[in-house]
PDB file of N, CA and C in Angstrom:
ATOM      1  N   UNK A   1     -32.601  64.138 -22.722  1.00 47.00           N
ATOM      2  CA  UNK A   1     -31.482  63.869 -23.602  1.00 47.00           C
ATOM      3  C   UNK A   1     -30.752  65.179 -23.873  1.00 47.00           C
ATOM      4  N   UNK A   2     -29.446  65.103 -23.936  1.00 57.00           N
ATOM      5  CA  UNK A   2     -28.637  66.280 -24.234  1.00 57.00           C
ATOM      6  C   UNK A   2     -28.677  66.554 -25.727  1.00 57.00           C
ATOM      7  N   UNK A   3     -28.894  67.802 -26.069  1.00 67.00           N
ATOM      8  CA  UNK A   3     -28.944  68.170 -27.481  1.00 67.00           C
ATOM      9  C   UNK A   3     -28.445  69.594 -27.636  1.00 67.00           C
ATOM     10  N   UNK A   4     -27.981  69.908 -28.822  1.00 75.00           N
ATOM     11  CA  UNK A   4     -27.545  71.266 -29.104  1.00 75.00           C
ATOM     12  C   UNK A   4     -26.042  71.388 -29.255  1.00 75.00           C
ATOM     13  N   UNK A   5     -25.637  72.586 -29.565  1.00 82.00           N
ATOM     14  CA  UNK A   5     -24.230  72.883 -29.773  1.00 82.00           C
ATOM     15  C   UNK A   5     -23.554  73.142 -28.429  1.00 82.00           C
ATOM     16  N   UNK A   6     -22.445  72.472 -28.163  1.00 88.00           N
ATOM     17  CA  UNK A   6     -21.768  72.603 -26.873  1.00 88.00           C
ATOM     18  C   UNK A   6     -20.523  73.481 -26.949  1.00 88.00           C
ATOM     19  N   UNK A   7     -20.257  74.060 -28.113  1.00 90.00           N
ATOM     20  CA  UNK A   7     -19.057  74.892 -28.268  1.00 90.00           C
ATOM     21  C   UNK A   7     -19.110  76.098 -27.329  1.00 90.00           C
ATOM     22  N   UNK A   8     -20.268  76.728 -27.229  1.00 90.00           N
ATOM     23  CA  UNK A   8     -20.416  77.881 -26.340  1.00 90.00           C
ATOM     24  C   UNK A   8     -20.180  77.516 -24.888  1.00 90.00           C
ATOM     25  N   UNK A   9     -20.675  76.354 -24.493  1.00 90.00           N
ATOM     26  CA  UNK A   9     -20.470  75.885 -23.125  1.00 90.00           C
ATOM     27  C   UNK A   9     -18.983  75.699 -22.833  1.00 90.00           C
ATOM     28  N   UNK A  10     -18.285  75.043 -23.750  1.00 93.00           N
ATOM     29  CA  UNK A  10     -16.847  74.800 -23.565  1.00 93.00           C
ATOM     30  C   UNK A  10     -16.093  76.126 -23.525  1.00 93.00           C
ATOM     31  N   UNK A  11     -16.430  77.035 -24.425  1.00 93.00           N
ATOM     32  CA  UNK A  11     -15.746  78.336 -24.461  1.00 93.00           C
ATOM     33  C   UNK A  11     -15.954  79.093 -23.147  1.00 93.00           C
ATOM     34  N   UNK A  12     -17.180  79.099 -22.643  1.00 94.00           N
ATOM     35  CA  UNK A  12     -17.454  79.786 -21.387  1.00 94.00           C
ATOM     36  C   UNK A  12     -16.721  79.114 -20.236  1.00 94.00           C
ATOM     37  N   UNK A  13     -16.720  77.785 -20.211  1.00 94.00           N
ATOM     38  CA  UNK A  13     -16.048  77.059 -19.145  1.00 94.00           C
ATOM     39  C   UNK A  13     -14.548  77.357 -19.149  1.00 94.00           C
ATOM     40  N   UNK A  14     -13.949  77.403 -20.333  1.00 95.00           N
ATOM     41  CA  UNK A  14     -12.514  77.698 -20.431  1.00 95.00           C
ATOM     42  C   UNK A  14     -12.236  79.129 -19.974  1.00 95.00           C
ATOM     43  N   UNK A  15     -13.109  80.061 -20.307  1.00 96.00           N
ATOM     44  CA  UNK A  15     -12.931  81.448 -19.836  1.00 96.00           C
ATOM     45  C   UNK A  15     -12.954  81.517 -18.315  1.00 96.00           C
ATOM     46  N   UNK A  16     -13.882  80.807 -17.708  1.00 96.00           N
ATOM     47  CA  UNK A  16     -13.946  80.767 -16.245  1.00 96.00           C
ATOM     48  C   UNK A  16     -12.689  80.111 -15.682  1.00 96.00           C
ATOM     49  N   UNK A  17     -12.205  79.068 -16.344  1.00 95.00           N
ATOM     50  CA  UNK A  17     -10.984  78.398 -15.884  1.00 95.00           C
ATOM     51  C   UNK A  17      -9.785  79.339 -15.946  1.00 95.00           C
ATOM     52  N   UNK A  18      -9.716  80.178 -16.978  1.00 96.00           N
ATOM     53  CA  UNK A  18      -8.616  81.149 -17.100  1.00 96.00           C
ATOM     54  C   UNK A  18      -8.661  82.135 -15.930  1.00 96.00           C
ATOM     55  N   UNK A  19      -9.836  82.592 -15.569  1.00 97.00           N
ATOM     56  CA  UNK A  19      -9.968  83.490 -14.418  1.00 97.00           C
ATOM     57  C   UNK A  19      -9.517  82.768 -13.149  1.00 97.00           C
ATOM     58  N   UNK A  20      -9.933  81.528 -12.997  1.00 95.00           N
ATOM     59  CA  UNK A  20      -9.544  80.738 -11.832  1.00 95.00           C
ATOM     60  C   UNK A  20      -8.026  80.565 -11.766  1.00 95.00           C
ATOM     61  N   UNK A  21      -7.397  80.295 -12.896  1.00 96.00           N
ATOM     62  CA  UNK A  21      -5.938  80.154 -12.931  1.00 96.00           C
ATOM     63  C   UNK A  21      -5.242  81.459 -12.573  1.00 96.00           C
ATOM     64  N   UNK A  22      -5.774  82.573 -13.056  1.00 97.00           N
ATOM     65  CA  UNK A  22      -5.193  83.879 -12.726  1.00 97.00           C
ATOM     66  C   UNK A  22      -5.280  84.141 -11.224  1.00 97.00           C
ATOM     67  N   UNK A  23      -6.408  83.809 -10.618  1.00 96.00           N
ATOM     68  CA  UNK A  23      -6.557  84.010  -9.173  1.00 96.00           C
ATOM     69  C   UNK A  23      -5.634  83.085  -8.380  1.00 96.00           C
ATOM     70  N   UNK A  24      -5.470  81.847  -8.843  1.00 95.00           N
ATOM     71  CA  UNK A  24      -4.538  80.928  -8.179  1.00 95.00           C
ATOM     72  C   UNK A  24      -3.100  81.425  -8.294  1.00 95.00           C
ATOM     73  N   UNK A  25      -2.740  81.933  -9.459  1.00 96.00           N
ATOM     74  CA  UNK A  25      -1.385  82.461  -9.648  1.00 96.00           C
ATOM     75  C   UNK A  25      -1.140  83.673  -8.755  1.00 96.00           C
ATOM     76  N   UNK A  26      -2.149  84.503  -8.632  1.00 96.00           N
ATOM     77  CA  UNK A  26      -2.030  85.689  -7.761  1.00 96.00           C
ATOM     78  C   UNK A  26      -1.882  85.266  -6.304  1.00 96.00           C
ATOM     79  N   UNK A  27      -2.690  84.318  -5.861  1.00 95.00           N
ATOM     80  CA  UNK A  27      -2.591  83.830  -4.486  1.00 95.00           C
ATOM     81  C   UNK A  27      -1.240  83.167  -4.249  1.00 95.00           C
ATOM     82  N   UNK A  28      -0.766  82.412  -5.230  1.00 95.00           N
ATOM     83  CA  UNK A  28       0.535  81.741  -5.105  1.00 95.00           C
ATOM     84  C   UNK A  28       1.651  82.760  -4.914  1.00 95.00           C
ATOM     85  N   UNK A  29       1.556  83.855  -5.625  1.00 95.00           N
ATOM     86  CA  UNK A  29       2.584  84.882  -5.547  1.00 95.00           C
ATOM     87  C   UNK A  29       2.555  85.622  -4.212  1.00 95.00           C
ATOM     88  N   UNK A  30       1.360  85.874  -3.673  1.00 96.00           N
ATOM     89  CA  UNK A  30       1.235  86.754  -2.512  1.00 96.00           C
ATOM     90  C   UNK A  30       1.116  86.039  -1.166  1.00 96.00           C
ATOM     91  N   UNK A  31       0.874  84.732  -1.169  1.00 95.00           N
ATOM     92  CA  UNK A  31       0.740  84.001   0.090  1.00 95.00           C
ATOM     93  C   UNK A  31       1.776  82.879   0.110  1.00 95.00           C
ATOM     94  N   UNK A  32       2.965  83.167   0.621  1.00 93.00           N
ATOM     95  CA  UNK A  32       4.050  82.180   0.579  1.00 93.00           C
ATOM     96  C   UNK A  32       3.723  80.854   1.273  1.00 93.00           C
ATOM     97  N   UNK A  33       2.923  80.889   2.307  1.00 93.00           N
ATOM     98  CA  UNK A  33       2.621  79.656   3.048  1.00 93.00           C
ATOM     99  C   UNK A  33       1.850  78.644   2.207  1.00 93.00           C
ATOM    100  N   UNK A  34       1.153  79.097   1.194  1.00 91.00           N
ATOM    101  CA  UNK A  34       0.346  78.190   0.367  1.00 91.00           C
ATOM    102  C   UNK A  34       0.926  78.003  -1.035  1.00 91.00           C
ATOM    103  N   UNK A  35       2.156  78.392  -1.229  1.00 93.00           N
ATOM    104  CA  UNK A  35       2.772  78.345  -2.554  1.00 93.00           C
ATOM    105  C   UNK A  35       2.783  76.945  -3.161  1.00 93.00           C
ATOM    106  N   UNK A  36       3.126  75.941  -2.369  1.00 92.00           N
ATOM    107  CA  UNK A  36       3.180  74.574  -2.893  1.00 92.00           C
ATOM    108  C   UNK A  36       1.788  74.087  -3.314  1.00 92.00           C
ATOM    109  N   UNK A  37       0.784  74.383  -2.510  1.00 91.00           N
ATOM    110  CA  UNK A  37      -0.583  73.983  -2.838  1.00 91.00           C
ATOM    111  C   UNK A  37      -1.052  74.632  -4.132  1.00 91.00           C
ATOM    112  N   UNK A  38      -0.837  75.929  -4.255  1.00 93.00           N
ATOM    113  CA  UNK A  38      -1.283  76.616  -5.464  1.00 93.00           C
ATOM    114  C   UNK A  38      -0.488  76.212  -6.691  1.00 93.00           C
ATOM    115  N   UNK A  39       0.745  75.749  -6.508  1.00 94.00           N
ATOM    116  CA  UNK A  39       1.503  75.212  -7.638  1.00 94.00           C
ATOM    117  C   UNK A  39       0.799  73.975  -8.188  1.00 94.00           C
ATOM    118  N   UNK A  40       0.351  73.074  -7.295  1.00 93.00           N
ATOM    119  CA  UNK A  40      -0.387  71.890  -7.742  1.00 93.00           C
ATOM    120  C   UNK A  40      -1.691  72.286  -8.404  1.00 93.00           C
ATOM    121  N   UNK A  41      -2.412  73.266  -7.834  1.00 93.00           N
ATOM    122  CA  UNK A  41      -3.651  73.725  -8.452  1.00 93.00           C
ATOM    123  C   UNK A  41      -3.386  74.230  -9.870  1.00 93.00           C
ATOM    124  N   UNK A  42      -2.338  75.012 -10.041  1.00 95.00           N
ATOM    125  CA  UNK A  42      -2.037  75.547 -11.365  1.00 95.00           C
ATOM    126  C   UNK A  42      -1.721  74.436 -12.360  1.00 95.00           C
ATOM    127  N   UNK A  43      -0.989  73.435 -11.939  1.00 95.00           N
ATOM    128  CA  UNK A  43      -0.624  72.332 -12.837  1.00 95.00           C
ATOM    129  C   UNK A  43      -1.866  71.552 -13.265  1.00 95.00           C
ATOM    130  N   UNK A  44      -2.657  71.116 -12.289  1.00 95.00           N
ATOM    131  CA  UNK A  44      -3.794  70.255 -12.611  1.00 95.00           C
ATOM    132  C   UNK A  44      -4.947  71.024 -13.251  1.00 95.00           C
ATOM    133  N   UNK A  45      -5.211  72.245 -12.813  1.00 95.00           N
ATOM    134  CA  UNK A  45      -6.278  73.035 -13.428  1.00 95.00           C
ATOM    135  C   UNK A  45      -5.909  73.422 -14.858  1.00 95.00           C
ATOM    136  N   UNK A  46      -4.622  73.682 -15.107  1.00 96.00           N
ATOM    137  CA  UNK A  46      -4.189  73.976 -16.481  1.00 96.00           C
ATOM    138  C   UNK A  46      -4.354  72.750 -17.374  1.00 96.00           C
ATOM    139  N   UNK A  47      -3.959  71.591 -16.866  1.00 96.00           N
ATOM    140  CA  UNK A  47      -4.113  70.354 -17.654  1.00 96.00           C
ATOM    141  C   UNK A  47      -5.585  70.084 -17.950  1.00 96.00           C
ATOM    142  N   UNK A  48      -6.441  70.306 -16.964  1.00 95.00           N
ATOM    143  CA  UNK A  48      -7.873  70.145 -17.191  1.00 95.00           C
ATOM    144  C   UNK A  48      -8.393  71.128 -18.226  1.00 95.00           C
ATOM    145  N   UNK A  49      -7.904  72.360 -18.175  1.00 95.00           N
ATOM    146  CA  UNK A  49      -8.311  73.364 -19.159  1.00 95.00           C
ATOM    147  C   UNK A  49      -7.890  73.005 -20.571  1.00 95.00           C
ATOM    148  N   UNK A  50      -6.702  72.442 -20.702  1.00 96.00           N
ATOM    149  CA  UNK A  50      -6.236  72.006 -22.021  1.00 96.00           C
ATOM    150  C   UNK A  50      -7.139  70.886 -22.545  1.00 96.00           C
ATOM    151  N   UNK A  51      -7.540  69.990 -21.666  1.00 96.00           N
ATOM    152  CA  UNK A  51      -8.451  68.924 -22.094  1.00 96.00           C
ATOM    153  C   UNK A  51      -9.806  69.492 -22.517  1.00 96.00           C
ATOM    154  N   UNK A  52     -10.301  70.489 -21.781  1.00 96.00           N
ATOM    155  CA  UNK A  52     -11.570  71.118 -22.177  1.00 96.00           C
ATOM    156  C   UNK A  52     -11.438  71.719 -23.569  1.00 96.00           C
ATOM    157  N   UNK A  53     -10.338  72.425 -23.821  1.00 96.00           N
ATOM    158  CA  UNK A  53     -10.142  73.006 -25.150  1.00 96.00           C
ATOM    159  C   UNK A  53     -10.009  71.931 -26.217  1.00 96.00           C
ATOM    160  N   UNK A  54      -9.306  70.869 -25.902  1.00 96.00           N
ATOM    161  CA  UNK A  54      -9.125  69.812 -26.892  1.00 96.00           C
ATOM    162  C   UNK A  54     -10.428  69.078 -27.190  1.00 96.00           C
ATOM    163  N   UNK A  55     -11.399  69.176 -26.299  1.00 96.00           N
ATOM    164  CA  UNK A  55     -12.692  68.522 -26.554  1.00 96.00           C
ATOM    165  C   UNK A  55     -13.410  69.149 -27.741  1.00 96.00           C
ATOM    166  N   UNK A  56     -13.017  70.354 -28.126  1.00 95.00           N
ATOM    167  CA  UNK A  56     -13.632  70.996 -29.290  1.00 95.00           C
ATOM    168  C   UNK A  56     -13.276  70.270 -30.587  1.00 95.00           C
ATOM    169  N   UNK A  57     -12.192  69.502 -30.564  1.00 96.00           N
ATOM    170  CA  UNK A  57     -11.791  68.753 -31.754  1.00 96.00           C
ATOM    171  C   UNK A  57     -12.509  67.410 -31.860  1.00 96.00           C
ATOM    172  N   UNK A  58     -13.263  67.059 -30.830  1.00 94.00           N
ATOM    173  CA  UNK A  58     -13.964  65.776 -30.797  1.00 94.00           C
ATOM    174  C   UNK A  58     -15.458  66.041 -30.987  1.00 94.00           C
ATOM    175  N   UNK A  59     -16.111  65.182 -31.743  1.00 89.00           N
ATOM    176  CA  UNK A  59     -17.545  65.360 -31.964  1.00 89.00           C
ATOM    177  C   UNK A  59     -18.332  64.232 -31.308  1.00 89.00           C
ATOM    178  N   UNK A  60     -19.594  64.486 -31.144  1.00 86.00           N
ATOM    179  CA  UNK A  60     -20.499  63.465 -30.619  1.00 86.00           C
ATOM    180  C   UNK A  60     -20.226  63.119 -29.176  1.00 86.00           C
ATOM    181  N   UNK A  61     -20.579  61.890 -28.794  1.00 89.00           N
ATOM    182  CA  UNK A  61     -20.417  61.455 -27.407  1.00 89.00           C
ATOM    183  C   UNK A  61     -18.966  61.414 -26.938  1.00 89.00           C
ATOM    184  N   UNK A  62     -18.032  61.362 -27.872  1.00 93.00           N
ATOM    185  CA  UNK A  62     -16.622  61.389 -27.493  1.00 93.00           C
ATOM    186  C   UNK A  62     -16.245  62.654 -26.758  1.00 93.00           C
ATOM    187  N   UNK A  63     -16.933  63.740 -27.074  1.00 93.00           N
ATOM    188  CA  UNK A  63     -16.670  65.009 -26.395  1.00 93.00           C
ATOM    189  C   UNK A  63     -16.961  64.878 -24.905  1.00 93.00           C
ATOM    190  N   UNK A  64     -18.015  64.149 -24.557  1.00 93.00           N
ATOM    191  CA  UNK A  64     -18.355  63.974 -23.146  1.00 93.00           C
ATOM    192  C   UNK A  64     -17.298  63.149 -22.425  1.00 93.00           C
ATOM    193  N   UNK A  65     -16.692  62.215 -23.127  1.00 96.00           N
ATOM    194  CA  UNK A  65     -15.613  61.426 -22.532  1.00 96.00           C
ATOM    195  C   UNK A  65     -14.401  62.308 -22.235  1.00 96.00           C
ATOM    196  N   UNK A  66     -14.095  63.233 -23.134  1.00 96.00           N
ATOM    197  CA  UNK A  66     -12.983  64.161 -22.898  1.00 96.00           C
ATOM    198  C   UNK A  66     -13.321  65.072 -21.720  1.00 96.00           C
ATOM    199  N   UNK A  67     -14.576  65.495 -21.617  1.00 96.00           N
ATOM    200  CA  UNK A  67     -14.993  66.313 -20.469  1.00 96.00           C
ATOM    201  C   UNK A  67     -14.794  65.542 -19.160  1.00 96.00           C
ATOM    202  N   UNK A  68     -15.147  64.264 -19.176  1.00 96.00           N
ATOM    203  CA  UNK A  68     -14.964  63.441 -17.980  1.00 96.00           C
ATOM    204  C   UNK A  68     -13.486  63.352 -17.610  1.00 96.00           C
ATOM    205  N   UNK A  69     -12.627  63.189 -18.602  1.00 96.00           N
ATOM    206  CA  UNK A  69     -11.187  63.146 -18.350  1.00 96.00           C
ATOM    207  C   UNK A  69     -10.696  64.477 -17.786  1.00 96.00           C
ATOM    208  N   UNK A  70     -11.239  65.580 -18.305  1.00 96.00           N
ATOM    209  CA  UNK A  70     -10.858  66.904 -17.808  1.00 96.00           C
ATOM    210  C   UNK A  70     -11.278  67.075 -16.354  1.00 96.00           C
ATOM    211  N   UNK A  71     -12.479  66.640 -16.028  1.00 95.00           N
ATOM    212  CA  UNK A  71     -12.951  66.749 -14.641  1.00 95.00           C
ATOM    213  C   UNK A  71     -12.139  65.860 -13.707  1.00 95.00           C
ATOM    214  N   UNK A  72     -11.815  64.654 -14.152  1.00 95.00           N
ATOM    215  CA  UNK A  72     -10.995  63.757 -13.338  1.00 95.00           C
ATOM    216  C   UNK A  72      -9.589  64.321 -13.118  1.00 95.00           C
ATOM    217  N   UNK A  73      -9.056  64.970 -14.139  1.00 94.00           N
ATOM    218  CA  UNK A  73      -7.746  65.608 -14.000  1.00 94.00           C
ATOM    219  C   UNK A  73      -7.801  66.712 -12.958  1.00 94.00           C
ATOM    220  N   UNK A  74      -8.832  67.523 -13.016  1.00 91.00           N
ATOM    221  CA  UNK A  74      -8.989  68.609 -12.056  1.00 91.00           C
ATOM    222  C   UNK A  74      -9.186  68.052 -10.644  1.00 91.00           C
ATOM    223  N   UNK A  75      -9.973  67.007 -10.511  1.00 90.00           N
ATOM    224  CA  UNK A  75     -10.231  66.435  -9.183  1.00 90.00           C
ATOM    225  C   UNK A  75      -9.023  65.701  -8.610  1.00 90.00           C
ATOM    226  N   UNK A  76      -8.122  65.269  -9.462  1.00 89.00           N
ATOM    227  CA  UNK A  76      -6.963  64.519  -8.970  1.00 89.00           C
ATOM    228  C   UNK A  76      -6.006  65.370  -8.152  1.00 89.00           C
ATOM    229  N   UNK A  77      -6.147  66.679  -8.206  1.00 82.00           N
ATOM    230  CA  UNK A  77      -5.297  67.541  -7.397  1.00 82.00           C
ATOM    231  C   UNK A  77      -5.561  67.304  -5.908  1.00 82.00           C
ATOM    232  N   UNK A  78      -6.734  66.839  -5.552  1.00 70.00           N
ATOM    233  CA  UNK A  78      -7.074  66.595  -4.152  1.00 70.00           C
ATOM    234  C   UNK A  78      -6.272  65.438  -3.558  1.00 70.00           C
ATOM    235  N   UNK A  79      -5.798  64.543  -4.393  1.00 53.00           N
ATOM    236  CA  UNK A  79      -5.060  63.386  -3.881  1.00 53.00           C
ATOM    237  C   UNK A  79      -3.578  63.680  -3.686  1.00 53.00           C
ATOM    238  N   UNK A  80      -3.154  64.863  -4.000  1.00 56.00           N
ATOM    239  CA  UNK A  80      -1.733  65.232  -3.838  1.00 56.00           C
ATOM    240  C   UNK A  80      -1.450  65.676  -2.431  1.00 56.00           C
TER     241      UNK A  80
END
């Protein structure tokens, strides 16, 4: 069973997402051939990151539902 405070997990995950977004932005700027792809990555990964942050306002099992929505948002970039 899952137990404990998940705020630290969310904070760490968002920090990693910020690094990932910075690397995508850098690649988008320096590799013109992949600019369109990295634009989609930036849009969907940012939206997923916002959902991760917003999960801090939700308590209990609802937080896991927001996490699922964040993961689905991030994964939806593959269908573009």
